[in-house]
Coordinates of C-alpha atoms and ligand atoms in Angstrom, one line a residue:
M1 CA 108.6 95.2 104.4
N2 CA 108.8 98.3 105.5
C3 CA 109.6 101.4 104.7
L4 CA 110.6 102.8 101.8
V5 CA 112.0 105.5 101.6
V6 CA 112.4 108.0 99.8
A7 CA 114.0 109.0 97.6
A8 CA 115.0 106.5 98.3
L9 CA 114.1 103.9 99.6
A10 CA 114.3 102.1 102.1
V11 CA 112.1 99.6 102.1
C12 CA 111.5 99.0 105.3
A13 CA 114.3 99.0 106.3
L14 CA 115.5 98.9 103.2
V15 CA 117.9 101.2 103.5
P16 CA 117.2 103.1 106.3
S17 CA 120.4 104.8 105.9
V18 CA 119.2 105.9 102.6
R19 CA 117.4 108.9 103.7
G20 CA 114.4 109.8 101.9
A21 CA 111.0 111.0 101.9
S22 CA 109.9 108.4 104.2
D23 CA 112.1 109.9 106.8
A24 CA 110.1 113.1 106.4
I25 CA 106.9 111.3 107.3
A26 CA 106.4 110.9 111.0
W27 CA 104.7 107.5 110.9
C28 CA 104.6 105.0 113.7
Y29 CA 103.0 101.8 114.8
H30 CA 102.2 102.7 118.5
Q31 CA 100.4 106.0 118.6
P32 CA 96.9 106.8 117.3
S33 CA 98.2 110.0 115.7
C34 CA 100.6 108.2 113.4
N35 CA 99.8 104.5 113.3
D36 CA 98.8 102.5 110.2
T37 CA 95.2 103.7 110.2
K38 CA 96.6 107.2 109.5
W39 CA 99.1 106.2 106.8
P40 CA 96.6 106.6 103.9
T41 CA 96.2 110.3 104.9
I42 CA 99.7 111.2 106.1
A43 CA 101.5 109.1 103.4
A44 CA 99.3 109.5 100.3
P45 CA 99.5 108.9 97.5
F46 CA 100.8 105.4 97.9
C47 CA 99.6 104.2 101.3
N48 CA 96.1 104.8 100.1
G49 CA 96.7 102.8 96.9
T50 CA 95.0 99.7 95.4
R51 CA 97.8 97.0 95.6
Q52 CA 98.9 97.4 99.2
S53 CA 100.6 94.9 101.5
P54 CA 100.3 92.9 103.6
I55 CA 97.3 90.8 102.8
D56 CA 95.5 87.8 104.2
I57 CA 96.4 84.9 101.9
V58 CA 93.4 82.7 101.3
S59 CA 95.0 79.4 100.4
A60 CA 91.9 78.0 98.7
S61 CA 91.7 81.1 96.4
A62 CA 95.3 80.9 95.2
T63 CA 95.5 80.0 91.6
V64 CA 98.0 77.4 90.3
N65 CA 100.9 78.9 88.3
D66 CA 103.4 76.4 86.9
A67 CA 105.9 79.2 86.2
L68 CA 106.6 79.4 90.0
T69 CA 109.7 77.3 89.8
A70 CA 112.6 77.0 92.3
F71 CA 114.8 80.0 93.2
T72 CA 118.5 80.2 92.9
F73 CA 120.1 81.7 96.0
T74 CA 123.6 83.0 95.5
N75 CA 125.9 83.5 98.5
Y76 CA 123.1 82.8 101.0
S77 CA 125.6 80.4 102.6
S78 CA 128.1 83.1 103.0
T79 CA 129.0 83.6 106.7
T80 CA 130.5 87.0 106.1
A81 CA 127.5 88.6 104.2
L82 CA 125.6 89.8 107.3
T83 CA 127.5 93.0 108.1
K84 CA 125.6 95.3 110.3
I85 CA 122.6 95.1 112.7
E86 CA 120.6 98.1 113.5
N87 CA 117.6 99.3 115.6
T88 CA 115.8 101.7 113.2
G89 CA 113.1 102.6 115.8
K90 CA 110.6 100.8 113.6
T91 CA 112.3 97.4 113.2
L92 CA 115.5 95.5 113.5
K93 CA 117.4 95.5 110.3
V94 CA 120.5 93.6 109.1
A95 CA 122.5 94.9 106.1
I96 CA 123.6 92.3 103.5
A97 CA 126.9 92.7 101.7
S98 CA 127.0 92.9 97.9
G99 CA 127.2 89.7 95.9
V100 CA 124.2 88.1 97.6
K101 CA 121.4 87.4 95.1
V102 CA 118.2 85.6 94.3
S103 CA 116.8 84.6 90.9
G104 CA 114.4 82.1 89.4
G105 CA 111.0 81.7 91.0
D106 CA 109.4 83.5 88.0
L107 CA 111.1 86.8 89.0
P108 CA 111.7 88.9 85.9
E109 CA 115.5 89.0 86.4
T110 CA 118.2 88.5 89.1
Y111 CA 117.7 90.6 92.3
E112 CA 120.4 91.8 94.7
S113 CA 119.6 91.1 98.4
L114 CA 120.0 94.4 100.3
Q115 CA 118.8 93.8 103.8
F116 CA 116.5 91.8 106.0
H117 CA 114.3 93.0 108.9
L118 CA 111.6 91.6 111.1
H119 CA 108.1 92.2 112.2
W120 CA 106.7 91.0 115.5
G121 CA 103.9 91.4 118.1
N122 CA 104.3 91.3 121.8
G123 CA 106.1 88.1 122.7
S124 CA 105.3 84.7 121.3
S125 CA 101.7 84.9 122.7
V126 CA 100.7 88.1 120.8
P127 CA 101.6 87.3 117.2
G128 CA 102.9 90.0 114.8
S129 CA 103.5 88.6 111.3
E130 CA 102.4 91.0 108.6
H131 CA 100.9 88.5 106.2
T132 CA 98.3 86.0 107.5
V133 CA 97.3 82.7 105.9
D134 CA 93.6 81.8 106.1
G135 CA 93.5 84.3 109.0
K136 CA 96.3 82.8 110.9
R137 CA 98.9 85.3 112.2
Y138 CA 102.3 83.9 113.1
P139 CA 104.5 85.2 115.9
M140 CA 107.0 87.0 113.6
E141 CA 107.8 87.5 109.9
L142 CA 111.2 88.0 108.3
H143 CA 111.5 90.0 105.1
I144 CA 114.5 89.8 102.8
V145 CA 114.5 92.9 100.6
N146 CA 115.9 92.6 97.1
I147 CA 116.4 95.1 94.3
K148 CA 116.4 94.4 90.5
S149 CA 120.1 94.0 89.5
S150 CA 119.6 96.1 86.4
L151 CA 118.8 99.1 88.6
N152 CA 122.3 99.2 90.0
G153 CA 121.1 99.8 93.5
N154 CA 119.1 102.9 92.6
T155 CA 116.2 102.7 95.0
T156 CA 114.5 105.8 93.5
L157 CA 114.2 103.8 90.3
A158 CA 113.2 100.7 92.2
V159 CA 110.2 102.2 94.0
A160 CA 109.0 103.7 90.7
D161 CA 109.1 100.2 89.0
S162 CA 106.1 97.9 89.6
T163 CA 108.6 95.0 90.0
G164 CA 111.6 97.0 91.2
L165 CA 111.8 95.2 94.5
A166 CA 111.3 91.5 95.4
A167 CA 110.5 90.7 99.0
L168 CA 110.9 87.2 100.4
G169 CA 108.7 86.7 103.5
F170 CA 109.3 83.9 106.0
F171 CA 107.0 83.3 108.9
I172 CA 108.5 82.5 112.3
E173 CA 106.8 80.0 114.5
V174 CA 107.5 78.9 118.1
M175 CA 109.4 75.6 118.3
S176 CA 107.2 72.9 119.5
G177 CA 109.2 71.5 122.4
N178 CA 110.5 73.5 125.4
E179 CA 114.0 74.0 124.1
T180 CA 115.7 77.4 124.7
G181 CA 118.3 79.2 122.7
Q182 CA 117.5 77.4 119.4
P183 CA 118.5 77.4 116.7
A184 CA 122.1 78.5 117.2
S185 CA 121.9 81.0 114.4
W186 CA 119.0 82.8 116.0
K187 CA 120.7 82.6 119.4
N188 CA 123.6 84.3 117.7
L189 CA 121.5 87.0 116.0
T190 CA 119.6 87.8 119.2
S191 CA 122.9 88.1 121.1
Y192 CA 123.3 91.5 119.5
L193 CA 120.0 92.9 120.7
T194 CA 121.3 94.2 124.0
S195 CA 123.9 96.3 122.0
I196 CA 121.2 98.1 120.0
T197 CA 118.4 98.8 122.5
N198 CA 117.8 102.4 121.3
S199 CA 116.7 103.7 117.9
G200 CA 119.7 104.6 115.8
D201 CA 122.0 102.1 117.5
S202 CA 123.9 99.8 115.2
V203 CA 126.9 97.4 115.5
K204 CA 129.0 95.4 113.1
M205 CA 128.2 91.7 113.0
A206 CA 131.0 89.2 113.4
P207 CA 131.4 86.6 110.7
G208 CA 129.7 83.3 111.6
I209 CA 126.1 83.1 110.6
S210 CA 124.6 83.0 107.1
L211 CA 121.2 83.6 105.6
D212 CA 120.9 79.9 105.0
D213 CA 121.5 79.3 108.8
L214 CA 118.8 81.8 109.7
L215 CA 116.3 80.3 107.2
G216 CA 116.8 76.9 108.7
G217 CA 115.6 73.9 106.7
V218 CA 112.6 75.7 105.3
D219 CA 111.3 74.4 102.0
R220 CA 112.0 77.3 99.7
S221 CA 110.2 75.7 96.7
S222 CA 106.7 76.1 98.1
Y223 CA 105.4 79.6 98.3
Y224 CA 102.7 82.2 97.5
R225 CA 103.2 85.0 94.9
Y226 CA 101.4 88.3 94.5
L227 CA 102.2 91.9 93.5
G228 CA 102.0 94.4 96.3
S229 CA 103.8 97.2 98.1
L230 CA 106.1 98.2 100.8
T231 CA 104.4 97.7 104.1
T232 CA 105.7 100.9 105.6
P233 CA 105.4 104.5 104.4
T234 CA 105.8 105.5 101.7
C235 CA 104.1 102.1 100.7
N236 CA 105.3 102.2 97.1
E237 CA 103.6 99.6 94.9
A238 CA 106.8 98.2 93.6
V239 CA 107.1 94.8 95.3
V240 CA 106.9 91.3 93.9
W241 CA 106.0 89.4 97.0
T242 CA 107.0 85.8 97.8
V243 CA 105.6 84.4 101.0
F244 CA 106.9 80.9 101.9
K245 CA 104.5 78.4 103.3
E246 CA 106.7 76.7 105.8
P247 CA 107.7 78.7 108.8
I248 CA 111.1 79.0 110.4
K249 CA 111.1 77.5 113.9
V250 CA 112.6 79.5 116.7
S251 CA 112.5 78.8 120.5
K252 CA 110.0 80.9 122.5
D253 CA 112.7 82.6 124.7
L254 CA 114.4 84.0 121.6
I255 CA 111.2 85.3 120.1
D256 CA 110.3 87.0 123.3
L257 CA 113.6 89.0 123.3
F258 CA 112.6 91.2 120.4
S259 CA 109.6 92.7 122.2
T260 CA 111.4 93.0 125.6
T261 CA 114.8 94.5 124.5
L262 CA 114.3 97.0 121.7
H263 CA 113.0 100.5 122.3
V264 CA 111.3 102.8 119.7
S265 CA 113.5 105.7 120.8
N266 CA 115.7 106.0 123.9
S267 CA 115.6 103.8 127.0
S268 CA 112.8 105.8 128.5
S269 CA 110.6 105.3 125.4
P270 CA 108.2 102.4 124.8
L271 CA 109.4 99.0 123.9
M272 CA 109.1 98.1 120.2
V273 CA 106.0 95.9 120.1
N274 CA 103.4 95.1 117.5
V275 CA 105.6 96.4 114.7
F276 CA 103.4 95.2 111.8
R277 CA 100.9 96.8 109.4
N278 CA 97.3 95.6 109.4
I279 CA 95.9 93.5 106.6
Q280 CA 95.1 95.4 103.3
P281 CA 92.4 94.5 100.7
A282 CA 93.0 91.1 98.9
Q283 CA 95.1 90.7 95.8
P284 CA 95.3 87.8 93.3
V285 CA 97.6 85.2 94.7
S286 CA 99.2 82.3 92.9
T287 CA 101.1 79.2 94.0
Q288 CA 102.5 75.9 92.8
A289 CA 100.4 72.9 91.9
Q290 CA 100.1 70.3 94.7
R291 CA 103.2 68.2 95.2
S292 CA 103.5 64.9 93.5
G293 CA 102.8 63.1 96.8
S294 CA 99.3 64.4 96.9
A295 CA 98.9 64.2 93.2
S296 CA 99.7 60.5 93.2
T297 CA 97.3 60.0 96.0
T298 CA 94.6 61.7 93.9
C299 CA 95.5 59.5 90.9
Y300 CA 95.4 56.5 93.1
S301 CA 91.9 57.4 94.5
L302 CA 90.6 58.1 91.0
G303 CA 92.1 54.8 89.9
L304 CA 90.2 53.0 92.6
M305 CA 87.0 54.8 91.7
A306 CA 87.4 53.8 88.1
L307 CA 88.2 50.3 89.1
S308 CA 85.1 50.0 91.3
F309 CA 83.0 51.6 88.6
F310 CA 84.3 49.1 86.1
L311 CA 83.8 46.2 88.5
G312 CA 80.3 47.5 89.3
R313 CA 79.3 47.0 85.7
F314 CA 79.8 43.3 86.0
Ligands
LIG401 C1 95.6 103.4 115.8 O1 94.9 104.6 115.8 C2 93.5 104.5 115.8 C3 92.9 105.8 115.7 O2 93.5 106.6 114.7 C4 93.0 103.8 117.0 O3 91.7 103.5 117.0 C5 93.8 102.4 117.2 O4 93.5 101.9 118.4 C6 95.3 102.7 117.1 N1 96.0 101.4 117.2 C7 97.0 101.3 117.9 C8 97.7 100.0 117.9 O5 97.5 102.2 118.5
LIG402 C1 95.3 108.7 97.2 O1 95.6 110.0 97.5 C2 96.0 110.8 96.4 C3 96.4 112.1 96.9 O2 95.5 112.6 97.9 C4 94.8 110.9 95.4 O3 95.2 111.7 94.3 C5 94.5 109.5 95.0 O4 93.4 109.5 94.1 C6 94.2 108.6 96.2 N1 94.1 107.2 95.7 C7 93.1 106.4 96.0 C8 93.2 105.0 95.5 O5 92.3 106.8 96.8
LIG403 C1 129.8 85.9 96.8 O1 130.4 86.7 97.7 C2 131.8 86.8 97.6 C3 132.2 87.7 98.7 O2 131.6 87.4 99.9 C4 132.2 87.4 96.3 O3 133.5 87.3 96.1 C5 131.5 86.5 95.2 O4 131.7 87.1 94.0 C6 130.0 86.4 95.4 N1 129.5 85.5 94.4 C7 128.7 85.9 93.5 C8 128.3 84.9 92.5 O5 128.4 87.1 93.4
LIG404 C1 103.2 93.6 126.0 O1 103.2 92.6 126.9 C2 103.6 93.0 128.2 C3 103.8 91.8 129.0 O2 102.8 90.9 128.8 C4 102.6 93.9 128.8 O3 103.0 94.4 130.0 C5 102.5 95.1 127.8 O4 101.5 96.0 128.3 C6 102.2 94.7 126.4 N1 102.3 95.9 125.6 C7 101.3 96.2 124.7 C8 101.6 97.4 123.9 O5 100.3 95.5 124.6
LIG405 C1 118.8 107.1 90.4 O1 118.3 107.3 89.1 C2 117.8 108.6 88.8 C3 117.1 108.6 87.4 O2 118.0 108.0 86.5 C4 118.9 109.6 88.9 O3 118.3 110.9 88.7 C5 119.4 109.5 90.3 O4 120.5 110.4 90.4 C6 119.9 108.1 90.6 N1 120.3 108.0 92.0 C7 121.4 107.5 92.4 C8 121.7 107.5 93.8 O5 122.2 107.1 91.6
LIG406 C1 110.5 69.8 128.7 O1 110.4 70.0 130.1 C2 110.1 68.9 130.9 C3 110.0 69.3 132.3 O2 110.0 70.7 132.5 C4 111.1 67.8 130.7 O3 110.8 66.7 131.4 C5 111.2 67.4 129.2 O4 112.3 66.5 129.0 C6 111.5 68.7 128.4 N1 111.5 68.3 127.0 C7 112.4 68.7 126.2 C8 112.2 68.4 124.8 O5 113.4 69.4 126.5
LIG407 C1 127.8 85.0 117.6 O1 127.8 86.4 117.9 C2 128.9 86.9 118.6 C3 128.6 88.4 118.8 O2 127.4 88.5 119.6 C4 130.1 86.7 117.8 O3 131.2 87.3 118.5 C5 130.3 85.3 117.6 O4 131.5 85.0 116.8 C6 129.1 84.6 116.9 N1 129.3 83.2 116.9 C7 129.1 82.4 115.9 C8 129.2 81.0 116.0 O5 128.8 82.9 114.8
LIG408 C1 114.0 110.2 125.4 O1 113.2 110.6 124.3 C2 112.1 111.4 124.6 C3 111.4 111.6 123.3 O2 111.1 110.4 122.7 C4 112.6 112.7 125.2 O3 111.5 113.5 125.5 C5 113.4 112.4 126.4 O4 114.0 113.6 126.8 C6 114.6 111.5 126.0 N1 115.2 111.1 127.3 C7 116.5 111.0 127.3 C8 117.1 110.6 128.6 O5 117.3 111.2 126.4
LIG409 ZN1 108.9 94.3 106.2

């Protein structure tokens, strides 16, 4: 997630159009003078904080939390909810219409979905997800940024609230076969890239694809949870993070379009590559108990052990 803004907000792209303090900070990914190693000094006091994102999720260290129930997604099937696609110079951001919401999943209340944006590396062979799992970095990561409904869209309040924002992170992995242009929803999304090659470019999106379409068949009941921050300056520690275990599968040709089409500024500026923050110190992570499938396998094995022990006595 990126950016937050300022006064607003913007989390990453949260609302880039919401101008704020973050606009005032000349941060970047691609130059030593302003890349993420400099954020703790150029964007203190938050980027130098103690619950910063992203993190490496160590699956074996995640504690079991039975409160991590299923989410309820409202209007994620709407084919008119994705309204505008924009090159912010730091990411590709898609605005989400009002009325799209997420609740459940042990979130403290309902959250309104504001926007989603992406992080990537340099083509499918140089991965650029923000979170990593057991050290594995995925080709891309999609962040859906949501704000507590009770804050009525006030991002200033959201970034000052330790759970003011909820970010949903989805890894993107290359499809296993050699198919191209798949899935159709991502073919459609990437068809807009050539219309927004320069920073500040944006176009309206035609009705047709929904968030559900873009998330594919990913199992949204299996995820990691931790408390962290925006992953772009001003790095406010206001984010309840959900990182889903199963990746979205997108064909290699479409993944490669992001790092070969979008520029950080005008057409003579560098291409937007490696747009992710490096890993921050670990935080406590929780997740669901193993699924019943493995649980019953365990019971079965224990049963066999008990049986053999019992038989062994005779
Ligand atoms: C970021 O800047 C540091 C020095 O501040 C440099 O060592 C590092 O290579 C830079 N990384 C990138 C990706 O530019
Ligand atoms: C971050 O920087 C601010 C301002 O310089 C400072 O007050 C604060 O103590 C720093 N926080 C940490 C965790 O170093
Ligand atoms: C879903 O979105 C539609 C408009 O796209 C809106 O009329 C409806 O109220 C929304 N549903 C909810 C539960 O907010
Ligand atoms: C990205 O990949 C392209 C093609 O492989 C290469 O020419 C370019 O130098 C890479 N850019 C960076 C910043 O590594
Ligand atoms: C957000 O809330 C703060 C504090 O209540 C208020 O001062 C500010 O005007 C609000 N911003 C917007 C855009 O409503
Ligand atoms: C992958 O490509 C090979 C040849 O390039 C072809 O024979 C095969 O059918 C393709 N597989 C798929 C799933 O398209
Ligand atoms: C795909 O995107 C184009 C714009 O690039 C749009 O005109 C078209 O309606 C979309 N198709 C579907 C099926 O959503
Ligand atoms: C492109 O942007 C750079 C600064 O990023 C500027 O120096 C240059 O003049 C711009 N070129 C054009 C054609 O606008
Ligand atoms: Zn992000």
